[in-house]
CSV table of C-alpha atoms in Angstrom, one decimal:
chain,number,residue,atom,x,y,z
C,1,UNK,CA,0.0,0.0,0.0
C,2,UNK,CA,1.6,3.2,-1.0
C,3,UNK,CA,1.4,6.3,0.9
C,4,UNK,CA,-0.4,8.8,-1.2
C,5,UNK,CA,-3.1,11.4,-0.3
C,6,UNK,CA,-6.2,9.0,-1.1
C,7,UNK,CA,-4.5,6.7,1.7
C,8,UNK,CA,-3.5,9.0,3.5
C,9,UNK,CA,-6.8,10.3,3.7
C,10,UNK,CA,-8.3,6.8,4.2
C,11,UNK,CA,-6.5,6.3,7.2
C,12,UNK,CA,-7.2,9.5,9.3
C,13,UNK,CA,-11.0,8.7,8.7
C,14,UNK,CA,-10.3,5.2,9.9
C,15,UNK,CA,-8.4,6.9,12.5
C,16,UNK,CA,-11.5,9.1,13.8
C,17,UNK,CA,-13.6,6.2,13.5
C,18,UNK,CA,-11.6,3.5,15.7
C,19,UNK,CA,-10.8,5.9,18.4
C,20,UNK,CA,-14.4,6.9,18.7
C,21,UNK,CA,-15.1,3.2,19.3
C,22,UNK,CA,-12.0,2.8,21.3
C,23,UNK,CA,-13.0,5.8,23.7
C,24,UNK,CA,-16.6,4.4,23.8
C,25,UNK,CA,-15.4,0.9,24.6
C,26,UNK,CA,-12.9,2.2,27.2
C,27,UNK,CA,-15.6,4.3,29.2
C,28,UNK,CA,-17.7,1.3,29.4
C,29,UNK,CA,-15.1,-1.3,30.7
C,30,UNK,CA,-13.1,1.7,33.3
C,31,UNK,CA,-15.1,1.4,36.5
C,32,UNK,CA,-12.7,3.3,38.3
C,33,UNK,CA,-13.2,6.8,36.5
C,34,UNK,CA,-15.2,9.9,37.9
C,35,UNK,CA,-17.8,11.5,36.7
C,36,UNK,CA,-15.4,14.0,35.0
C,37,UNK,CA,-13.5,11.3,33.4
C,38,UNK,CA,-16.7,10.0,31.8
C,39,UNK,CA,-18.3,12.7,30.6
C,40,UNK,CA,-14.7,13.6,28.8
C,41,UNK,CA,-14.6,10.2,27.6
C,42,UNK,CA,-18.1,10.5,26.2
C,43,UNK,CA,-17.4,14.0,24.4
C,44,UNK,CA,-14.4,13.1,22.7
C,45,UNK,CA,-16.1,9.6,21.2
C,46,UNK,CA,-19.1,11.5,20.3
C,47,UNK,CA,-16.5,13.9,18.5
C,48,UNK,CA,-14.1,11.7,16.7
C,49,UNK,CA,-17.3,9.6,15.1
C,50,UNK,CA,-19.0,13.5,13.9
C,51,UNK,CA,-15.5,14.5,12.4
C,52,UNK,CA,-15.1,10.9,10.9
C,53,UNK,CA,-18.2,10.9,9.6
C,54,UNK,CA,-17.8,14.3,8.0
C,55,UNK,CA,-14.4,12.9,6.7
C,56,UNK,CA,-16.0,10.3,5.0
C,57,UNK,CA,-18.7,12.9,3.5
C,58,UNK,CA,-15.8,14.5,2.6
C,59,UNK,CA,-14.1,12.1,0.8
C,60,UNK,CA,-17.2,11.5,-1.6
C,61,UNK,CA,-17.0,15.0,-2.9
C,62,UNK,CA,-18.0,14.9,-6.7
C,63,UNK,CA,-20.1,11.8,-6.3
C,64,UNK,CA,-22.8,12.9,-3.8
C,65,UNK,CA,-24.6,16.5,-3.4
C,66,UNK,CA,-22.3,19.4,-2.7
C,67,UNK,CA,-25.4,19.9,0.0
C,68,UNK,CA,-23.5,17.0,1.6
C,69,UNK,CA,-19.9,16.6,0.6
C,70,UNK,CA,-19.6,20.4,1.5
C,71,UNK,CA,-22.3,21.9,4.2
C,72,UNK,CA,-23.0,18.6,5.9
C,73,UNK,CA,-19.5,17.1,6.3
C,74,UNK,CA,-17.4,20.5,7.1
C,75,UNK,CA,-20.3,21.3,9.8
C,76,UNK,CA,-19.9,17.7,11.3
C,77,UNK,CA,-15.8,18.2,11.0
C,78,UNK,CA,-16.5,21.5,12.8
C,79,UNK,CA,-18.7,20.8,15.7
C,80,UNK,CA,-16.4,17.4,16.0
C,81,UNK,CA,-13.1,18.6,16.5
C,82,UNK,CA,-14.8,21.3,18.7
C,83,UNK,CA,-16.3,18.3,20.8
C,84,UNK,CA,-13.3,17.0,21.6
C,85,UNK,CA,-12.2,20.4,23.2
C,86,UNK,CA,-15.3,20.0,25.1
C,87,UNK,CA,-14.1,16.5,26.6
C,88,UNK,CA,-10.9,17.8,27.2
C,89,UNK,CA,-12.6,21.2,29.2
C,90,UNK,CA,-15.1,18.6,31.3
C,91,UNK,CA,-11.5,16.8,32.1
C,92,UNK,CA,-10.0,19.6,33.6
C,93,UNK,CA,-12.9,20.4,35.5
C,94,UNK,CA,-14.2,23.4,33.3
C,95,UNK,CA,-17.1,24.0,31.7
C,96,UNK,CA,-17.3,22.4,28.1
C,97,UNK,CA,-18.8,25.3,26.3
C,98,UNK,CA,-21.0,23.2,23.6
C,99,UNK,CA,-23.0,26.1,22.8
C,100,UNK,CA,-20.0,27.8,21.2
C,101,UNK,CA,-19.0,24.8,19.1
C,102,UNK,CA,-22.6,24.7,18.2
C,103,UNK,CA,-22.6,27.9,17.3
C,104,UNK,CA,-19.7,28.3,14.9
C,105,UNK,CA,-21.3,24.9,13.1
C,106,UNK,CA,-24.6,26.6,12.8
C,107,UNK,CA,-22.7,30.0,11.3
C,108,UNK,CA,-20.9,27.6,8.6
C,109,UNK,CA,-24.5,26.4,7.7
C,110,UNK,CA,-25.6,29.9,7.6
C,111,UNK,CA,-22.2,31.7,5.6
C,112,UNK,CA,-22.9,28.4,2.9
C,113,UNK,CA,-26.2,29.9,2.1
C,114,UNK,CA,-24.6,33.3,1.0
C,115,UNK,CA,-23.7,32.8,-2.2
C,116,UNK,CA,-20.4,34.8,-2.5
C,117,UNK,CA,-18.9,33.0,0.6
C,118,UNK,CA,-20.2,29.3,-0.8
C,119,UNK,CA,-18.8,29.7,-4.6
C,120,UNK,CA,-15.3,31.0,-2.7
C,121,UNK,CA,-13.0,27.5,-2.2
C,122,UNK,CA,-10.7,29.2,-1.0
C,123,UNK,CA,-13.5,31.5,2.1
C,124,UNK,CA,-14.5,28.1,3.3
C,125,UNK,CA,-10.9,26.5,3.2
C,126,UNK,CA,-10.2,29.5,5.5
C,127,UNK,CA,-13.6,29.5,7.9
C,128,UNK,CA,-13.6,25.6,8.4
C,129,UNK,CA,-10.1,25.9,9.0
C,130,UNK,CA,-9.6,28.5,11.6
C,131,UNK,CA,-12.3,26.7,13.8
C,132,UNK,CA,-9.9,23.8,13.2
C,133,UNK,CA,-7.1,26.1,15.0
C,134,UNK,CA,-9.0,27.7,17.5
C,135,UNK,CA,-10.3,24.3,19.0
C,136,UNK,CA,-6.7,23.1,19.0
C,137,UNK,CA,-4.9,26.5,20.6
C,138,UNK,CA,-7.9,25.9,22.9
C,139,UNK,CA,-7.0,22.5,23.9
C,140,UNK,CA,-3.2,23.5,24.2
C,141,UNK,CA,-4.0,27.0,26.7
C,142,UNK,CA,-6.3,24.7,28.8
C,143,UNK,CA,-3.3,22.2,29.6
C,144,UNK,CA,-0.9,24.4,30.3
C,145,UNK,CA,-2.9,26.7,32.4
C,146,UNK,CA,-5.6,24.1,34.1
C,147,UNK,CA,-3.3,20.9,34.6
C,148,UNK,CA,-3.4,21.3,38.3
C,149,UNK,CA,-2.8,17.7,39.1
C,150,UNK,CA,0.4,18.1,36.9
C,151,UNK,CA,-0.6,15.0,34.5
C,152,UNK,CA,2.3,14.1,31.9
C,153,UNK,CA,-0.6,13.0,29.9
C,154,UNK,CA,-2.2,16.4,29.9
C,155,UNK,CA,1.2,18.0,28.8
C,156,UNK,CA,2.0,15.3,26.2
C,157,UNK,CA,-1.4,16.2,24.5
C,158,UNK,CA,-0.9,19.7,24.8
C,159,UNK,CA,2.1,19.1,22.7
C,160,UNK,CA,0.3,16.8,20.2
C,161,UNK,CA,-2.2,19.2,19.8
C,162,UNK,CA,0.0,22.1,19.0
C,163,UNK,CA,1.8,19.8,16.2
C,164,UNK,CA,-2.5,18.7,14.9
C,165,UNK,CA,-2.5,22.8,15.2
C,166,UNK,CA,0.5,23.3,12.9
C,167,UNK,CA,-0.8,21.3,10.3
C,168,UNK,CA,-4.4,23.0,9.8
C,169,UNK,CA,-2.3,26.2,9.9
C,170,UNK,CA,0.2,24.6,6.8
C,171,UNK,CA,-2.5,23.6,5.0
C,172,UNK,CA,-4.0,27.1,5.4
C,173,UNK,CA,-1.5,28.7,4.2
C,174,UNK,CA,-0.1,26.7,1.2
C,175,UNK,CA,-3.9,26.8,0.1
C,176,UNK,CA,-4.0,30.9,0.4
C,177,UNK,CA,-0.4,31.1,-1.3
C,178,UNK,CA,-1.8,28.3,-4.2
C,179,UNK,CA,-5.2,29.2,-4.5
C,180,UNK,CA,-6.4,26.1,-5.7
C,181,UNK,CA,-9.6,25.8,-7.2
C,182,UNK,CA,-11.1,22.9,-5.3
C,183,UNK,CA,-10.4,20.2,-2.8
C,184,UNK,CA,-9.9,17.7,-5.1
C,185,UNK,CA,-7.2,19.3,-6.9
C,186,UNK,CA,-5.5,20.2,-3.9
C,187,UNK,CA,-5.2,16.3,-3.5
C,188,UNK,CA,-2.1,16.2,-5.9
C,189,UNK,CA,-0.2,18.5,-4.3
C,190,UNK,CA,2.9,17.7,-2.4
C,191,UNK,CA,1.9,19.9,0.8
C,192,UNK,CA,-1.5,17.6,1.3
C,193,UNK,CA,0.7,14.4,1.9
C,194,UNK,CA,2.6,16.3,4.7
C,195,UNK,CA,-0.5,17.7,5.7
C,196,UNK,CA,-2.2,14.4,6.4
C,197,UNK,CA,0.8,12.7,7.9
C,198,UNK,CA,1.0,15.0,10.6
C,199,UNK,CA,-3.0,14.8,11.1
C,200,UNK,CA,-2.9,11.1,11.3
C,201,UNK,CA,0.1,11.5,13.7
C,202,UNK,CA,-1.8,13.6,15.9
C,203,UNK,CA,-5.1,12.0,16.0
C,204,UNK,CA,-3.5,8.3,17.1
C,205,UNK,CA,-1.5,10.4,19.3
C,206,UNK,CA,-5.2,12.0,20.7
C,207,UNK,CA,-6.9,8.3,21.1
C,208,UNK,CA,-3.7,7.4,22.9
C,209,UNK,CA,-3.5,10.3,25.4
C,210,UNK,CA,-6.9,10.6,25.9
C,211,UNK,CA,-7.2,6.9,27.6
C,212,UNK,CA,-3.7,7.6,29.4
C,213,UNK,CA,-5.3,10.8,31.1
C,214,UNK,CA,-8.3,8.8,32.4
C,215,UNK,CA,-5.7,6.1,33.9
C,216,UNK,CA,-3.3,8.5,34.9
C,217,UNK,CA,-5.8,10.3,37.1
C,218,UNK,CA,-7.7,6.7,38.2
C,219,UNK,CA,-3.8,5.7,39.6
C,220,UNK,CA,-3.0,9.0,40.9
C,221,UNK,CA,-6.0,8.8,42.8
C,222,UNK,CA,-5.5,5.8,44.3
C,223,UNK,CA,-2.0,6.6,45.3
C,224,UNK,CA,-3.7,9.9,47.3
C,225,UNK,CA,-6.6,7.4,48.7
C,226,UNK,CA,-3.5,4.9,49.9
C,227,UNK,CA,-1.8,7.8,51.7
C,228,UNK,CA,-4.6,9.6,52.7
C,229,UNK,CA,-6.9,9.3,55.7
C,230,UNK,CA,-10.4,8.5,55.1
C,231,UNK,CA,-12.2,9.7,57.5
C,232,UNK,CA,-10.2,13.0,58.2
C,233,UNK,CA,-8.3,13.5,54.4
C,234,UNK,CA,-5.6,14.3,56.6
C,235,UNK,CA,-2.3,12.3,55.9
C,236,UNK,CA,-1.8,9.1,56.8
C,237,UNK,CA,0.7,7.8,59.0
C,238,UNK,CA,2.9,6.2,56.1
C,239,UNK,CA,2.4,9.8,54.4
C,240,UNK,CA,3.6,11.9,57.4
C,241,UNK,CA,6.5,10.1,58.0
C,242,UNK,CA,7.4,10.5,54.2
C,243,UNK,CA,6.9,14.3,54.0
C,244,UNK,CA,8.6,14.7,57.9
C,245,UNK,CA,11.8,12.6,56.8
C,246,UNK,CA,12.0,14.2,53.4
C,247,UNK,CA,12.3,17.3,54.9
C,248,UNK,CA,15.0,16.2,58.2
C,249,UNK,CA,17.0,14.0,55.3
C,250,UNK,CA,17.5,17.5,53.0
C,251,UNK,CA,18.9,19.7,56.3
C,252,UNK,CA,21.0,16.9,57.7
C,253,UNK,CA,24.0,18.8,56.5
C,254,UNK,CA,23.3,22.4,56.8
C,255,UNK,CA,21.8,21.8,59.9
C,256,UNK,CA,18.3,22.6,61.7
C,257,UNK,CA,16.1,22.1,64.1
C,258,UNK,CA,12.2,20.9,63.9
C,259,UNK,CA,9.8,20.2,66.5
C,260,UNK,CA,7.3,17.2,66.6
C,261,UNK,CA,3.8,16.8,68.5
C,262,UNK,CA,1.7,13.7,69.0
C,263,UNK,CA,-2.0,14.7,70.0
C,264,UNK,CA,-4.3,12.3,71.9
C,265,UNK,CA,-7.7,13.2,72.3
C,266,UNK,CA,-8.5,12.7,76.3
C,267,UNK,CA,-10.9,9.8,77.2
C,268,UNK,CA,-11.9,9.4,73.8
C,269,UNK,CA,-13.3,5.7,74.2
C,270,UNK,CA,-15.5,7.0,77.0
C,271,UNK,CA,-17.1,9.3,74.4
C,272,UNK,CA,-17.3,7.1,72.1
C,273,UNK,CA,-19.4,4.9,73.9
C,274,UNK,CA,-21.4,7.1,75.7
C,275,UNK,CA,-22.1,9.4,72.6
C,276,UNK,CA,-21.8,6.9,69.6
C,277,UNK,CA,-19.3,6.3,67.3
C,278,UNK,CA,-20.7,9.0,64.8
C,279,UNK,CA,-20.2,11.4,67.6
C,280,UNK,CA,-16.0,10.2,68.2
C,281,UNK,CA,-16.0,10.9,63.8
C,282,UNK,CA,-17.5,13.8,64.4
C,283,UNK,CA,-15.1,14.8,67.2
C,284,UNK,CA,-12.1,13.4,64.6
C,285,UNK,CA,-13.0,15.4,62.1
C,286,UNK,CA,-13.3,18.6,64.1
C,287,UNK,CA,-9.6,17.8,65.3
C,288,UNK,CA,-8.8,17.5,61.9
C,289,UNK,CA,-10.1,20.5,60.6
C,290,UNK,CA,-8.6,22.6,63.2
C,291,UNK,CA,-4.5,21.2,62.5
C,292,UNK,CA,-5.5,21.9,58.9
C,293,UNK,CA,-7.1,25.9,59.2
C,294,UNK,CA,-4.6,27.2,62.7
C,295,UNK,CA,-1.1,25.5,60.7
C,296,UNK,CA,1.3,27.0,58.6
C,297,UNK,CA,1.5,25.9,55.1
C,298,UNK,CA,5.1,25.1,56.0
C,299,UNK,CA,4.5,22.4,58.9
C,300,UNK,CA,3.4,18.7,58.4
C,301,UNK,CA,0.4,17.1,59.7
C,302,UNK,CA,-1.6,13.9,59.8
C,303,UNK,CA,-3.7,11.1,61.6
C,304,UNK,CA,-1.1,8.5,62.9
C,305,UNK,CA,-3.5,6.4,65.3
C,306,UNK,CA,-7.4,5.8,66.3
C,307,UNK,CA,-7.4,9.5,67.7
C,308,UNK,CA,-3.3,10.4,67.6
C,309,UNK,CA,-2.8,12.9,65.4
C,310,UNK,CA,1.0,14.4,64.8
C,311,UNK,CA,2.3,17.9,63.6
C,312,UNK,CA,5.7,18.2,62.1
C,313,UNK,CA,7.0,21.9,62.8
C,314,UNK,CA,10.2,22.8,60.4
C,315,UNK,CA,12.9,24.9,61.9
C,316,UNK,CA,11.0,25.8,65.5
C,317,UNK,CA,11.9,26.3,68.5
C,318,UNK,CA,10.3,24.5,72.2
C,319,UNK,CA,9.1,27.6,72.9
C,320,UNK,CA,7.1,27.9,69.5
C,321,UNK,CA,5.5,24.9,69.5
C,322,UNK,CA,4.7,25.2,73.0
C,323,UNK,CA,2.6,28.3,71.9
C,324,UNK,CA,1.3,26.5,68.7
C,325,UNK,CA,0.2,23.3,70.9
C,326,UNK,CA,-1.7,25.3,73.5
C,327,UNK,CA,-3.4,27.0,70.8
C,328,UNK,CA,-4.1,24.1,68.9
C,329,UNK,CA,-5.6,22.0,71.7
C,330,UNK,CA,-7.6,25.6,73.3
C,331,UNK,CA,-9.1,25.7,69.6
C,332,UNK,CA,-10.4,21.9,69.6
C,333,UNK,CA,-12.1,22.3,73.0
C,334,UNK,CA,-13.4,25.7,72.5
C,335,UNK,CA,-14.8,24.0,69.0
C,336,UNK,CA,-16.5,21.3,70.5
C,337,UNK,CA,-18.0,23.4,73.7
C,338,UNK,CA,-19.7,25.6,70.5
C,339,UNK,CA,-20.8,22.6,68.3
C,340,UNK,CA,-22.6,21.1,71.4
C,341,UNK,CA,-23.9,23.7,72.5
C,342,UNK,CA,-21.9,23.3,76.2
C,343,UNK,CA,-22.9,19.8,76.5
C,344,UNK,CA,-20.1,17.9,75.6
C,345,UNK,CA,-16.1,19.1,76.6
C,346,UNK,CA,-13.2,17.4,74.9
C,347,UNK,CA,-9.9,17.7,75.7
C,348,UNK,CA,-6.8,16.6,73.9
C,349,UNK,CA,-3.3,16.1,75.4
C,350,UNK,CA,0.2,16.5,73.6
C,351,UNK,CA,3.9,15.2,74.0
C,352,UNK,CA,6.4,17.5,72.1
C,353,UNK,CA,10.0,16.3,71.0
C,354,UNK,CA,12.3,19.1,69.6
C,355,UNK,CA,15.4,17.5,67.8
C,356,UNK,CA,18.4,18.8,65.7
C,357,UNK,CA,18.2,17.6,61.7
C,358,UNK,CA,20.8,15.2,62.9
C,359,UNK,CA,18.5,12.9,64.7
C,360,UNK,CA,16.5,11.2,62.6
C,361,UNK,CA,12.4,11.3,62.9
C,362,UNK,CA,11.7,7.6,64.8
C,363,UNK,CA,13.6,9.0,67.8
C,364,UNK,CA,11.6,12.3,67.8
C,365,UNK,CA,9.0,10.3,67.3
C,366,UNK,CA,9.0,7.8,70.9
C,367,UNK,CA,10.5,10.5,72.8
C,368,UNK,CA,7.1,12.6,71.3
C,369,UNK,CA,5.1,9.6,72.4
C,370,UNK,CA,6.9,9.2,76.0
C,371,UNK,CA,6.5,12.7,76.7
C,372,UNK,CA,2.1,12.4,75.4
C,373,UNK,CA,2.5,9.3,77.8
C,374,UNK,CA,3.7,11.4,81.2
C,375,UNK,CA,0.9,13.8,79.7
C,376,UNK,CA,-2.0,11.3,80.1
C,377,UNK,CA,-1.1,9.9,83.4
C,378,UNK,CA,-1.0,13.4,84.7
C,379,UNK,CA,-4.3,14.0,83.9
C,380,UNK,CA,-6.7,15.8,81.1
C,381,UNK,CA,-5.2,18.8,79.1
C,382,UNK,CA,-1.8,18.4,79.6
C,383,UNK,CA,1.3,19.2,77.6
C,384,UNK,CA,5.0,17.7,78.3
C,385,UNK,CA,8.3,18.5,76.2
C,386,UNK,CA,10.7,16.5,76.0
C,387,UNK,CA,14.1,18.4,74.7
C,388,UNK,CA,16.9,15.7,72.8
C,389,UNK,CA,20.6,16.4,72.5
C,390,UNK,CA,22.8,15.6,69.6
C,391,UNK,CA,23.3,12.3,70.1
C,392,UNK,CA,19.8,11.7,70.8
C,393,UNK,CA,19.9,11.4,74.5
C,394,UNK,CA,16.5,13.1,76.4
C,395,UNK,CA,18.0,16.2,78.5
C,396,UNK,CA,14.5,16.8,80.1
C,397,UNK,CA,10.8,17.2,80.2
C,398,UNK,CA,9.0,20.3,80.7
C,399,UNK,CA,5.3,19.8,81.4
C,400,UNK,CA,2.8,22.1,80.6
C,401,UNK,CA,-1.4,23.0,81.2
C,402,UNK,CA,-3.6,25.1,79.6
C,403,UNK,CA,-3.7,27.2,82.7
C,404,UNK,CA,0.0,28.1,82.0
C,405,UNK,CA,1.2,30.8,78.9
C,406,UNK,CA,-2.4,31.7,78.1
C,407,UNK,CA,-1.9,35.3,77.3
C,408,UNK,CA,0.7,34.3,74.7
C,409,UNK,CA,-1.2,31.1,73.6
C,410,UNK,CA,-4.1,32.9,73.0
C-alpha cells in the first residue's frame, strides 16, 4: 500500500472512527473513572465519530450533493473537532462550552447559504479551518494553564495538539499562497501528503492520550486514597512520615532544628461509647479541621493512630511549638463546647520532641510519644516537652497546662 493522499486520507477517517469506538469501549469497561473522566470520555467519542463521519462525506466530494460533501460534512468536522475540546474542558474540571461549538457549526451552515462566501473555495478553506485552529490552541491554553494535578498526559497532548495545530495552519496557508480551485485538486499536491501525515500522527496520538489521562488520574487517585486518611483526608501515617523525613533527610547537613507533636484526644473511648461512634468521627474530624485551618503551610500534619494525630514543625523552637500546641488543643475544646452547645467538653493532650536535623524522625518520634504518655497519666489537658541532645539522649521534660502561657497562647 503506497502512501499517497487518497491513503493518506483513508487512514485519518479510519483513524477518527476506531478511536471513537476505542473511547466508547474504554468508558464502558473503566469502572474506576469519575464522573469527569466520563463525561470527557463521552465527548471526545461522540466527537471523533462526527469529524469521521464528515471525513468520509468529505471524501465523496463529486459523487454525492455538494449539499453533503460540502455543508453537511465540514459542519460535522467543525462541531467534531470542537467536541473533543469539550471533553478535554469537562476533564479539567471546566465547563465544556458546547454552545460555542454549536454555534460556529450553525454559522458555517448559515455563511454556505450566501452565495459569494459558498462559490469562494478558498473562504471556506479558511472559515472551516480557523475553527480547526481555534479548538486546537484551545485545547493547548487549557493544559498548560488548568493541569493542576500536573498530569504528563495532559502535557504530552498539549504538545500533540500544537503539532494537529501546525498542520491546519500549513494547509491554510499553502492553500491561500496556491489558490487552488477545489479540494480535489488540492489532492495532488505535495503539501497535502505532509499535511495528512501529521494529522494522522496527531489523531492516534489523541486516542492514545486521551485513555492515558483517564488512567493516569484513576492511579494518581488511588495513590492519594493509599496515603490519605479516610475519615479526616488528613495524611496518613505512612504519608507523614514521608513528608517529615523528606524534609530532616534535605537539612541533615546544613543543619536545623524541627519540633514534633503527637495529640491524643482525652478519654476518647469514653465518648465514644457514651455518645456513639458517629459522635468520636465527628469529634475526629473537628480535630482535623482545626490542624489543617490554625497551621502554617510550612508544617506537616496527619492522623497516625485511632485518635493520635501528629504535627511536624520545620525549623521551630520548644518555645514555639509550645505556643502552637496550647493554641491548637484551646481551639479543639473551645470547637466542641460551641458545636454542642456546652454539652459535651473534649480535651486533647500533647507530647512534644524538639530535635536537631541530625537525629532522625523515629527518635523524635518515641521521645514525642513518652513525653504524650507522662501527659495522660497526669491528667486531662496536659502538655509535656521533652528536649533531645545531639546524640539523641533526652535532656529533660517540661510539662505544661492550659492554665500556663495563656496570654501568649491565646
Amino acid at each position: 500500500m503506497t502512501l499517497d493522499t487518497p491513503t493518506l486520507f483513508t487512514c485519518v477517517m479510519i483513524a477518527e472512527f476506531a478511536g471513537s469506538a476505542i473511547l466508547l469501549l474504554f468508558l464502558l469497561l473503566w469502572r474506576a473513572r469519575s464522573r469527569a473522566c466520563a463525561l470527557s470520555l463521552g465527548l471526545c467519542s461522540v466527537g471523533m465519530f462526527l469529524a469521521g463521519s464528515g471525513t468520509f462525506l468529505i471524501a465523496l466530494r463529486g459523487t454525492v450533493p455538494e449539499s453533503i460533501s460540502i455543508l453537511a460534512a465540514n459542519a460535522l468536522l467543525i462541531f467534531g473537532t470542537g467536541l473533543r475540546r469539550c471533553g478535554i474542558a469537562a476533564f479539567l474540571g471546566k465547563r465544556p462550552l458546547i454552545w460555542v461549538v454549536a454555534g460556529a457549526a450553525t454559522l458555517w451552515l448559515a455563511l454556505c447559504f450566501y452565495p459569494p462566501f459558498f462559490e469562494s473555495f478558498l473562504a471556506r478553506v479558511n472559515y472551516v479551518q480557523a475553527c480547526l485552529i481555534l479548538s486546537c490552541l484551545s485545547i493547548v491554553a487549557m493544559t498548560v494553564r488548568f493541569n493542576r494535578e500536573k498530569l504528563h498526559s495532559i502535557r504530552f497532548l498539549g504538545v500533540t495538539t500544537l503539532i494537529e495545530c501546525a498542520a491546519y495552519v500549513w494547509y491554510t496557508v499553502n492553500q491561500n499562497l496556491l489558490r487552488l480551485p477545489d479540494f480535489l485538486t488540492a489532492f495532488s499536491e505535495d503539501f497535502m501528503s505532509i499535511f495528512l501525515v501529521t494529522v494522522l500522527f496527531a489523531m492516534i496520538m489523541t486516542i492514545v492520550l486521551q485513555v492515558s489521562m483517564v488512567v493516569e488520574r484513576s492511579l494518581q487517585g488511588f495513590r492519594d486514597q493509599a496515603l490519605q486518611d479516610a475519615l479526616t483526608n488528613l495524611p496518613n501515617r505512612r504519608a507523614f512520615y514521608d513528608a517529615a523525613e523528606a524534609w530532616i533527610s534535605g537539612r541533615q547537613e546544613s543543619g536545623g532544628r524541627y519540633c514534633l507533636i503527637v495529640f491524643d484526644i482525652d478519654r476518647f473511648k469514653s465518648v465514644n461509647d457514651r455518645y456513639s461512634q458517629a459522635m468520636g468521627d465527628a469529634i475526629l474530624q473537628l480535630f482535623s479541621r482545626v490542624l489543617k485551618d490554625s497551621l502554617s503551610a510550612e508544617a506537616v500534619c496527619g492522623r497516625v493512630g485511632g485518635e493520635e494525630f501528629a504535627v511536624f514543625l520545620p525549623d521551630c523552637d520548644k518555645e514555639f511549638a509550645l505556643l502552637t500546641t496550647q493554641r491548637l488543643c484551646r481551639r479543639f475544646s473551645v470547637g466542641c463546647q460551641q458545636a454542642t452547645d456546652g454539652k459535651l467538653v473534649v480535651t486533647a493532650s500533647a507530647g512534644i520532641a524538639t530535635a536537631e536535623c541530625s537525629i532522625g524522625l523515629a527518635r523524635a518520634m518515641e521521645a514525642a510519644v513518652n513525653g504524650l504518655g507522662k501527659a495522660k497519666r497526669q491528667g486531662k489537658a496536659q502538655i509535656v516537652s521533652m528536649d533531645l541532645l545531639t546524640n539523641g539522649l533526652l535532656i529533660k521534660s517540661t510539662a505544661a497546662a492550659f492554665s500556663r502561657l495563656k496570654r501568649k497562647a491565646a
